[in-house]
Short mmCIF file of C-alpha atoms in Angstrom, two decimals:
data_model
loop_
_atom_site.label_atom_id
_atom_site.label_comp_id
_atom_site.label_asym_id
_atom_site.label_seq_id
_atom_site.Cartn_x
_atom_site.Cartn_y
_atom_site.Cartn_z
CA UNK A 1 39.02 11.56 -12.93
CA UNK A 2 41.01 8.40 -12.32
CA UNK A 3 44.37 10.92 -10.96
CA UNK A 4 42.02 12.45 -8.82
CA UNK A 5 40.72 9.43 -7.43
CA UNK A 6 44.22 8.45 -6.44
CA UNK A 7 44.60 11.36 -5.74
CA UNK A 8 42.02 11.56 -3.28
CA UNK A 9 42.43 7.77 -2.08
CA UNK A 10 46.32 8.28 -1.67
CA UNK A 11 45.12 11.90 0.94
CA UNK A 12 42.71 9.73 2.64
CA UNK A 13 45.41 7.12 3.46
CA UNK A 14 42.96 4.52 1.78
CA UNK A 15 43.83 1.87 -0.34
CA UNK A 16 43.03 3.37 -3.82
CA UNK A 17 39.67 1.53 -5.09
CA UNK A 18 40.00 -1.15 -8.14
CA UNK A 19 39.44 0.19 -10.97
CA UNK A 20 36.57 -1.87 -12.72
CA UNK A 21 33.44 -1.53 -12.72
CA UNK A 22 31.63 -3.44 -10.49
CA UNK A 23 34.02 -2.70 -7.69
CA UNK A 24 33.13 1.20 -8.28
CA UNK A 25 29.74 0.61 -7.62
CA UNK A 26 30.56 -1.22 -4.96
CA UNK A 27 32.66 1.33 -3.37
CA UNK A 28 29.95 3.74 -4.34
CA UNK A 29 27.33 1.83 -3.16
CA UNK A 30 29.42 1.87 0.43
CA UNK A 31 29.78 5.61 0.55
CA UNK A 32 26.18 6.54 -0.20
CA UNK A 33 25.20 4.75 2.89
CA UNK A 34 26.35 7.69 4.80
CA UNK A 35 24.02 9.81 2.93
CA UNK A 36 21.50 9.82 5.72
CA UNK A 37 24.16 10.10 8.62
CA UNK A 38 25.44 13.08 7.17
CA UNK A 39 23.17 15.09 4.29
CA UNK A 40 25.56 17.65 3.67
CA UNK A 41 27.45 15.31 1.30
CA UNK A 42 24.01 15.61 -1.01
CA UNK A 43 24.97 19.06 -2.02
CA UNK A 44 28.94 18.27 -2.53
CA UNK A 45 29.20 18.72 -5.92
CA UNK A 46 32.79 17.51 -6.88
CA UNK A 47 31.73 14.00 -4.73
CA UNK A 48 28.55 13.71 -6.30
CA UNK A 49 29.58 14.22 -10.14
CA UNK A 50 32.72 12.08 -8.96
CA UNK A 51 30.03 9.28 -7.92
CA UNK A 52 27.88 9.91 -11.30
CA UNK A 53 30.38 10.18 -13.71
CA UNK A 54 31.86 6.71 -12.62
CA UNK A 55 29.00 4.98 -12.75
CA UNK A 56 27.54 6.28 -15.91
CA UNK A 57 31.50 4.31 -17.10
CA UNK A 58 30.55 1.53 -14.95
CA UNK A 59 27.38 1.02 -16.89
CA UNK A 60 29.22 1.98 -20.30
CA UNK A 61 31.36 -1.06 -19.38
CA UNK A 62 29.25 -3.42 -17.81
CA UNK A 63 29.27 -6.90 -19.24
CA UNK A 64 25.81 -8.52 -18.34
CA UNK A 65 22.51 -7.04 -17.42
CA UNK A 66 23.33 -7.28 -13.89
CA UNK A 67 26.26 -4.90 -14.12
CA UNK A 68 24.42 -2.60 -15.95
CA UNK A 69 21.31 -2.64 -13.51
CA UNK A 70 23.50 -2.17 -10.41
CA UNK A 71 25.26 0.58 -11.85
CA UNK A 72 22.00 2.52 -13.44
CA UNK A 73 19.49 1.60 -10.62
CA UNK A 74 22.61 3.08 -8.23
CA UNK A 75 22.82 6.06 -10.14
CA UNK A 76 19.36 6.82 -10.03
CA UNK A 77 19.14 6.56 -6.29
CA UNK A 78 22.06 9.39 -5.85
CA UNK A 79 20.53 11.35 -8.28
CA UNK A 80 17.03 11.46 -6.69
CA UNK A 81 18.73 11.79 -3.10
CA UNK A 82 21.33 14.66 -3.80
CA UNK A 83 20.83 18.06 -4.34
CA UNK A 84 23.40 19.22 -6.71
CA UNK A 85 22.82 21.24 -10.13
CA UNK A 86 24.40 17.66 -11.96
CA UNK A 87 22.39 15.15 -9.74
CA UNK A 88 19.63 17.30 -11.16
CA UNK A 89 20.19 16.90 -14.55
CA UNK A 90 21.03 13.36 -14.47
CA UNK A 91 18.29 12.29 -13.07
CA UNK A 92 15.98 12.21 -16.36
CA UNK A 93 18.85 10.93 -18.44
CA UNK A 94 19.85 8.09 -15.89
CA UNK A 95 16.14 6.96 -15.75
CA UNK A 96 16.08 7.05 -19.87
CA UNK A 97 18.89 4.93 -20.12
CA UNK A 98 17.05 2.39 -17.17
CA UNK A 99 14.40 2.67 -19.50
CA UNK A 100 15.35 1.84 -22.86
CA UNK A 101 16.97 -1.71 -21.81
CA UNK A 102 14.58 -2.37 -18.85
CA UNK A 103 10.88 -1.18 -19.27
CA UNK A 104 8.97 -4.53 -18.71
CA UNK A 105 11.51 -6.61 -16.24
CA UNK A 106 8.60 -6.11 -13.93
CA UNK A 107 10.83 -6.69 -10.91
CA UNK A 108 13.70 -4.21 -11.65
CA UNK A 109 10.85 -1.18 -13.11
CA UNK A 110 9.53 -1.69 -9.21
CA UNK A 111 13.00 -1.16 -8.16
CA UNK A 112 13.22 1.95 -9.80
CA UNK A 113 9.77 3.14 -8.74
CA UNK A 114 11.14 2.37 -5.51
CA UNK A 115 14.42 4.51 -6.09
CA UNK A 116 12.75 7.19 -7.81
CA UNK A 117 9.02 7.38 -7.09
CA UNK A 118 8.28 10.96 -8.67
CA UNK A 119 5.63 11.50 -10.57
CA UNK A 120 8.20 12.48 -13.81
CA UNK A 121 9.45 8.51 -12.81
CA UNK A 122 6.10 6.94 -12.94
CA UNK A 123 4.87 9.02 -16.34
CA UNK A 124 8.16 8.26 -17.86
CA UNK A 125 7.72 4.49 -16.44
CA UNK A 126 3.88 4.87 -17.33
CA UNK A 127 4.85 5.96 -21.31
CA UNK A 128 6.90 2.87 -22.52
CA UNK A 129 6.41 -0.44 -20.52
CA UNK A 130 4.00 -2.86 -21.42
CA UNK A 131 4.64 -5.54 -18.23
CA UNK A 132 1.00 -4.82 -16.59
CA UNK A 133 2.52 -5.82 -13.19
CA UNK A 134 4.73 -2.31 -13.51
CA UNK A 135 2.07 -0.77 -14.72
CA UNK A 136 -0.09 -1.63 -11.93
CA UNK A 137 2.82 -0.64 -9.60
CA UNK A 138 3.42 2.96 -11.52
CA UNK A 139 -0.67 3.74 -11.32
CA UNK A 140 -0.85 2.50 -7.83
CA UNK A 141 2.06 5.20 -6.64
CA UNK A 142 0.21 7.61 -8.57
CA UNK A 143 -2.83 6.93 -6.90
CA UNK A 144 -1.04 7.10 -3.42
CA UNK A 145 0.27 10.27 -4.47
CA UNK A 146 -3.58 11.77 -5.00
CA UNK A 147 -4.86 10.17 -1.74
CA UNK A 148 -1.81 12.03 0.57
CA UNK A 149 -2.78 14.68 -0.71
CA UNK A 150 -6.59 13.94 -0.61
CA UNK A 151 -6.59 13.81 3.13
CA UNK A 152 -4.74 17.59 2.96
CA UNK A 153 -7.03 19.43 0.88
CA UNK A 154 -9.69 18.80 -2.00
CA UNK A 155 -8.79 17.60 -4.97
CA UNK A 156 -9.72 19.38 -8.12
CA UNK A 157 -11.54 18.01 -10.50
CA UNK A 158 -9.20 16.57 -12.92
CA UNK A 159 -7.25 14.78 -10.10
CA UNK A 160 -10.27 13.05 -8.76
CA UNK A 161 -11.61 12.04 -12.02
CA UNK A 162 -7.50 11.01 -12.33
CA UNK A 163 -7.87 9.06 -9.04
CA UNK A 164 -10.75 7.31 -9.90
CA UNK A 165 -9.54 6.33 -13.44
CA UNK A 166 -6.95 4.84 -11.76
CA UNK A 167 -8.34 3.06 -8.58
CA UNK A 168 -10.72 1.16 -12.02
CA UNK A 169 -8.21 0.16 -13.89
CA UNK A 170 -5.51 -1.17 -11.00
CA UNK A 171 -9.36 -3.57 -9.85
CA UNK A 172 -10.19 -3.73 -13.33
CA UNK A 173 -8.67 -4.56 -16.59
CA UNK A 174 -4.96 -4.87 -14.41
CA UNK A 175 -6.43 -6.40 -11.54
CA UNK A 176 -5.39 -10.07 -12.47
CA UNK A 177 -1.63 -8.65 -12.64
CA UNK A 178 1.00 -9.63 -9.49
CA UNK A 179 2.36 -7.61 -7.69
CA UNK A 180 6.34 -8.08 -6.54
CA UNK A 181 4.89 -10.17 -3.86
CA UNK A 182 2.68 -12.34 -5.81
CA UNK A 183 -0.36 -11.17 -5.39
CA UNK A 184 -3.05 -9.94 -7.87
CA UNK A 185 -3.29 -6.28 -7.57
CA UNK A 186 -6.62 -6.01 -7.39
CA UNK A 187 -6.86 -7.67 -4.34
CA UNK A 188 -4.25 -5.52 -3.10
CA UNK A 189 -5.77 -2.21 -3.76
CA UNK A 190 -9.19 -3.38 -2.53
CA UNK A 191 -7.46 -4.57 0.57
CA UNK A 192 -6.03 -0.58 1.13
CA UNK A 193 -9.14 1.09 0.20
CA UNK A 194 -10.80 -1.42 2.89
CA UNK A 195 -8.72 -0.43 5.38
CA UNK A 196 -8.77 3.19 4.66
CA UNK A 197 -12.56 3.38 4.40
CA UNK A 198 -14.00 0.46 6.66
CA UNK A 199 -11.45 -0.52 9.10
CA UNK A 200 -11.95 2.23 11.35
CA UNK A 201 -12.96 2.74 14.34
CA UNK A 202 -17.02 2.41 14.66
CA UNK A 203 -17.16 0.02 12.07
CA UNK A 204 -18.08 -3.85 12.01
CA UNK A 205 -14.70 -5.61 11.45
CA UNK A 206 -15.26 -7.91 7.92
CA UNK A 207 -15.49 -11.55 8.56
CA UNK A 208 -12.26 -13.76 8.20
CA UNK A 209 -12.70 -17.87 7.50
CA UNK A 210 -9.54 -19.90 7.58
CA UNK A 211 -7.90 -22.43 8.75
CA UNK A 212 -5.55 -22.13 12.31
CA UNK A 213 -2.34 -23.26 12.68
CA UNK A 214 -3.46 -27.15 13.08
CA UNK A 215 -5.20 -26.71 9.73
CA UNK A 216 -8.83 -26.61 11.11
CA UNK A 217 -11.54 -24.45 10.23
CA UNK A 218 -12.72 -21.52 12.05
CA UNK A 219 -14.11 -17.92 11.59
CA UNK A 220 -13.94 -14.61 13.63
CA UNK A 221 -17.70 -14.23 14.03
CA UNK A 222 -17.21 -17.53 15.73
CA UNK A 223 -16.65 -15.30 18.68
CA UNK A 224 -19.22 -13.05 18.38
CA UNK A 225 -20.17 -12.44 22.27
CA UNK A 226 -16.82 -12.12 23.40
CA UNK A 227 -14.34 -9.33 23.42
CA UNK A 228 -11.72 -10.23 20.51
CA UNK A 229 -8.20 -8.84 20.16
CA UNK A 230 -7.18 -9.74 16.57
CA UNK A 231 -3.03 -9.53 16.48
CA UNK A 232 -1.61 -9.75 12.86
CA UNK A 233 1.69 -11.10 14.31
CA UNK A 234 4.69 -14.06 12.97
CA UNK A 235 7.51 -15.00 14.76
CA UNK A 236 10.76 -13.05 13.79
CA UNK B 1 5.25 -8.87 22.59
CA UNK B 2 4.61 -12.95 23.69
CA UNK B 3 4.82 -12.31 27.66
CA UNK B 4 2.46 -9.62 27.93
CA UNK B 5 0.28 -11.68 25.36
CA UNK B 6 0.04 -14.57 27.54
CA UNK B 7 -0.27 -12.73 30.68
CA UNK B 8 -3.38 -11.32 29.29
CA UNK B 9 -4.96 -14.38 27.94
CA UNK B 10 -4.68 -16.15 31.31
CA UNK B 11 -5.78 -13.57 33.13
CA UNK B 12 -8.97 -13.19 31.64
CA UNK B 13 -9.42 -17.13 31.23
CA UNK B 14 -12.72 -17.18 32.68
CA UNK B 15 -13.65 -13.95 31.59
CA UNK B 16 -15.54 -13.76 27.79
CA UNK B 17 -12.60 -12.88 26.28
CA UNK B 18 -10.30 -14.46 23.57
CA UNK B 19 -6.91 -13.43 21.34
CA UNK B 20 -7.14 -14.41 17.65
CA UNK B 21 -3.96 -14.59 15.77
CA UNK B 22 -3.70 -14.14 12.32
CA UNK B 23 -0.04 -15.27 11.75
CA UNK B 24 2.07 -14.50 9.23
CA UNK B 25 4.70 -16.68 9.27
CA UNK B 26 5.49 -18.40 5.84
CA UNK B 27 6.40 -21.85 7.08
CA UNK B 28 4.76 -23.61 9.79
CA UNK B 29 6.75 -26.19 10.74
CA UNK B 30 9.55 -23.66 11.50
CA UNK B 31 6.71 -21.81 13.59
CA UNK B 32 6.25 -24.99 15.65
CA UNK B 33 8.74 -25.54 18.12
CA UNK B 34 7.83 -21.53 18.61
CA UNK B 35 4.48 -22.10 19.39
CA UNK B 36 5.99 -24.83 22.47
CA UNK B 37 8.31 -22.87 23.46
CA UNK B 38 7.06 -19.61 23.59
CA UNK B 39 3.12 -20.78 25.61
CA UNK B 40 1.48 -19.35 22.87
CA UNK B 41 -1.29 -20.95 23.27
CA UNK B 42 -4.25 -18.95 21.69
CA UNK B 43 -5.65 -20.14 18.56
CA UNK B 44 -4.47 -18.14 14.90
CA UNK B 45 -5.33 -18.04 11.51
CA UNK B 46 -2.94 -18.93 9.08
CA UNK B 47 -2.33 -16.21 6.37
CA UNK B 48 -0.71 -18.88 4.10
CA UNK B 49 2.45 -19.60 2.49
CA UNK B 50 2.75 -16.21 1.19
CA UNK B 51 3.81 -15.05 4.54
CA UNK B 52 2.82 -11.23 5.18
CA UNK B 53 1.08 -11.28 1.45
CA UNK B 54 -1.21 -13.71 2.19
CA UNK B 55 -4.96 -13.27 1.75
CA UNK B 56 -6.02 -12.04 5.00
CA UNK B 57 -3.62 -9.32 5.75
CA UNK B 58 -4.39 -8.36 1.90
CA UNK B 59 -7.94 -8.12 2.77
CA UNK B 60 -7.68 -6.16 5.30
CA UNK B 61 -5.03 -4.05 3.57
CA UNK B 62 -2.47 -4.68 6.40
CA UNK B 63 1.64 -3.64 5.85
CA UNK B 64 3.02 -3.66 8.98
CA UNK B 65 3.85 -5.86 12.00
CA UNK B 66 2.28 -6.02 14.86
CA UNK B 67 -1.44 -4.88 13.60
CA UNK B 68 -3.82 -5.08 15.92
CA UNK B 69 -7.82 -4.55 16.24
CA UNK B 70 -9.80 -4.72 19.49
CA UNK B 71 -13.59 -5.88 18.65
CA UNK B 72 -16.42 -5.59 21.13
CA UNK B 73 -19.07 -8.27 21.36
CA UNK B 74 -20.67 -7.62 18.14
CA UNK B 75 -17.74 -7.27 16.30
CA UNK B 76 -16.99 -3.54 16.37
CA UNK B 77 -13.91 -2.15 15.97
CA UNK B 78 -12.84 -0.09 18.95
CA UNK B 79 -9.60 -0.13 19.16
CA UNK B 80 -6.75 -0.04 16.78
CA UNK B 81 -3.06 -0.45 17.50
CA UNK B 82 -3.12 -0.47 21.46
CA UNK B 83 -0.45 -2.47 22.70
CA UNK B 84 0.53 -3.67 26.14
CA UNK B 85 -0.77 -1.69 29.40
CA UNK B 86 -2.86 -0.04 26.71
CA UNK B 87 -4.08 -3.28 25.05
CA UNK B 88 -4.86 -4.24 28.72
CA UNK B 89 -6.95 -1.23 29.27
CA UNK B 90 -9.13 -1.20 26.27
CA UNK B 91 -10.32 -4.73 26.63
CA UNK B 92 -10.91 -4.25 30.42
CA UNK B 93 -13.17 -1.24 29.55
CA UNK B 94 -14.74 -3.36 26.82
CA UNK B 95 -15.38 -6.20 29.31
CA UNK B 96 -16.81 -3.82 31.83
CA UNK B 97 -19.21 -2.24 29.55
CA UNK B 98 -20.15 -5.95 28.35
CA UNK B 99 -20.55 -6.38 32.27
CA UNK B 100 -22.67 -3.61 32.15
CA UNK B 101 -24.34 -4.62 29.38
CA UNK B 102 -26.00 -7.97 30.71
CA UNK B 103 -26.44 -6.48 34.03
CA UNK B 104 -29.15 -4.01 32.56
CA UNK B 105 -30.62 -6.52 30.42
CA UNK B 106 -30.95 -8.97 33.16
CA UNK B 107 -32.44 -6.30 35.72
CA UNK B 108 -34.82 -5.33 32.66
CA UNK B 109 -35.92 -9.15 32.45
CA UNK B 110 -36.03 -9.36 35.83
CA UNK B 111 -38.71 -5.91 36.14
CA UNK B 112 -41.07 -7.51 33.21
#
């Protein structure tokens, strides 16, 4: 692997890459930003096992949790975004790994939900962490799943009854959890379901009381009378 | 986004009409010399420190930036997401039926 690199640098005309770790994911990191410029490298299997196989070493040899993170959470993302037979494979093994050291650091397990947000990920996620702020997050991409697919077709039975196990628990017994933002999630999930089911068109828009920007009181039905238009905006 | 904001507002001035922000900026007094700057004049609610995960956008379940609802005199949503000449048109069709509105109950008042 490490002739071919040179190998491969020195045909390229490159400067061959350092050979530690966390410059390889580095350099990795770099090169799967052309992923969605040009897809065909997804299904080039010598670049793609190149990619894996160093980082798998890079995480072998990382010193810290950092190291290891950046190379595992990097892995993952190649292996969910290319098609090869190995990116295939590697995908359950890579998220095992992620697993075993990382199940309840809430804010990396929503990392690699974000990565790798299949519904092997969240079971696998679902099966051995006890943080209830990544278990809220695994359920609540679950529960996204069955609603895209709700507004396709029925769901059967089992789903439903799935989808409203879920929706209870995320405004239930994990409703007090945060999310990454700090929020609880049941105020989150109450929030979408709101605007799925009653901010629509036809519908009498829910009363907001707060403060404006000088710090005094107001509400919306304030205006009651007038035409409104209500702008979620911020300056940037 | 601000111009054709405050080209709306003061054209409809007199008319019963009024753009509520609910901003989502995390710190105010960096919003400030915005606010000056900028005209905007129209009054906003402040989703808090929490920026865009503040409790109103929450409670209304709202992830992106611009959002925007267009409510009718009784608070009915009408509109969702219509911005500039579009933004323009809905509330000028809601004012006109609002027009319309008072002028029927006023002729009905008027026949009793």
């Amino acid at each position: 692997m490490l002739v071919r690199s040179l190998v491969l640098a020195l045909l390229a005309g490159a400067v061959p890459p350092l050979l530690d770790g966390p410059a390889d994911v580095a350099r990795i990191r770099e090169a799967t930003k052309e992923l969605r410029a040009k897809p065909e490298l997804k299904n080039d299997e010598a670049l793609v096992s190149e990619w894996l196989d160093t980082l798998w070493k890079a995480a072998d040899e990382s010193k810290d949790d950092k190291q290891l993170w950046s190379a595992l959470v990097l892995a993952q993302e190649v292996a969910e975004q290319c098609t090869t037979t190995k990116a295939k494979e590697w995908r359950a093994k890579v998220r095992t790994r992620a697993l075993d050291r990382f199940a309840d650091d809430a804010e990396r397990m929503l990392a690699l939900l974000r990565v790798s947000g299949g519904e092997e990920t969240r079971a696998a996620v679902l099966a051995v962490t006890k943080n209830p702020s990544v278990k809220a997050a695994a359920h609540w991409s679950d529960a996204n799943a069955l609603m895209a697919k709700q507004k396709k077709e029925k769901l059967s039975e089992a789903e439903q009854k799935k989808l409203d196990g879920i929706l209870k628990l995320l405004q239930g017994e994990l409703g007090s959890a945060l999310d990454a933002r700090g929020r609880k999630w049941g105020d989150v999930v109450a929030g979408k379901l709101r605007a799925m089911n009653d901010l629509v068109i036809g519908k009498v828009a829910p009363e907001i009381e707060g403060t404006d920007l000088d710090g005094q009181p107001f509400k919306l039905s304030d205006y009651r009378g007038k035409i409104v238009v209500l702008d979620f905006w911020g300056n940037w | 986004m601000y111009p054709h904001e405050r080209s709306l507002v003061a054209r409809l001035k007199d008319e019963p009409f009024a753009l509520i922000g609910i901003n989502s900026d995390e710190d105010l007094e960096k919003l400030k010399p915005a606010l000056e700057k900028e005209s905007i004049t129209w009054r906003s609610f402040w989703n808090g420190k929490l920026g865009t995960a503040g409790p109103i956008s929450t409670a209304w379940g709202v992830g992106s930036w611009p959002t925007i609802f267009v409510l009718d005199e009784e608070g009915v949503i009408r509109y969702m997401n219509v911005r500039e000449a579009k933004m323009d048109e809905a509330v000028d069709t809601l004012l006109a039926e609002l027009k319309a509105k008072q002028a029927k109950k006023a002729e009905e008042a008027k026949g009793k």
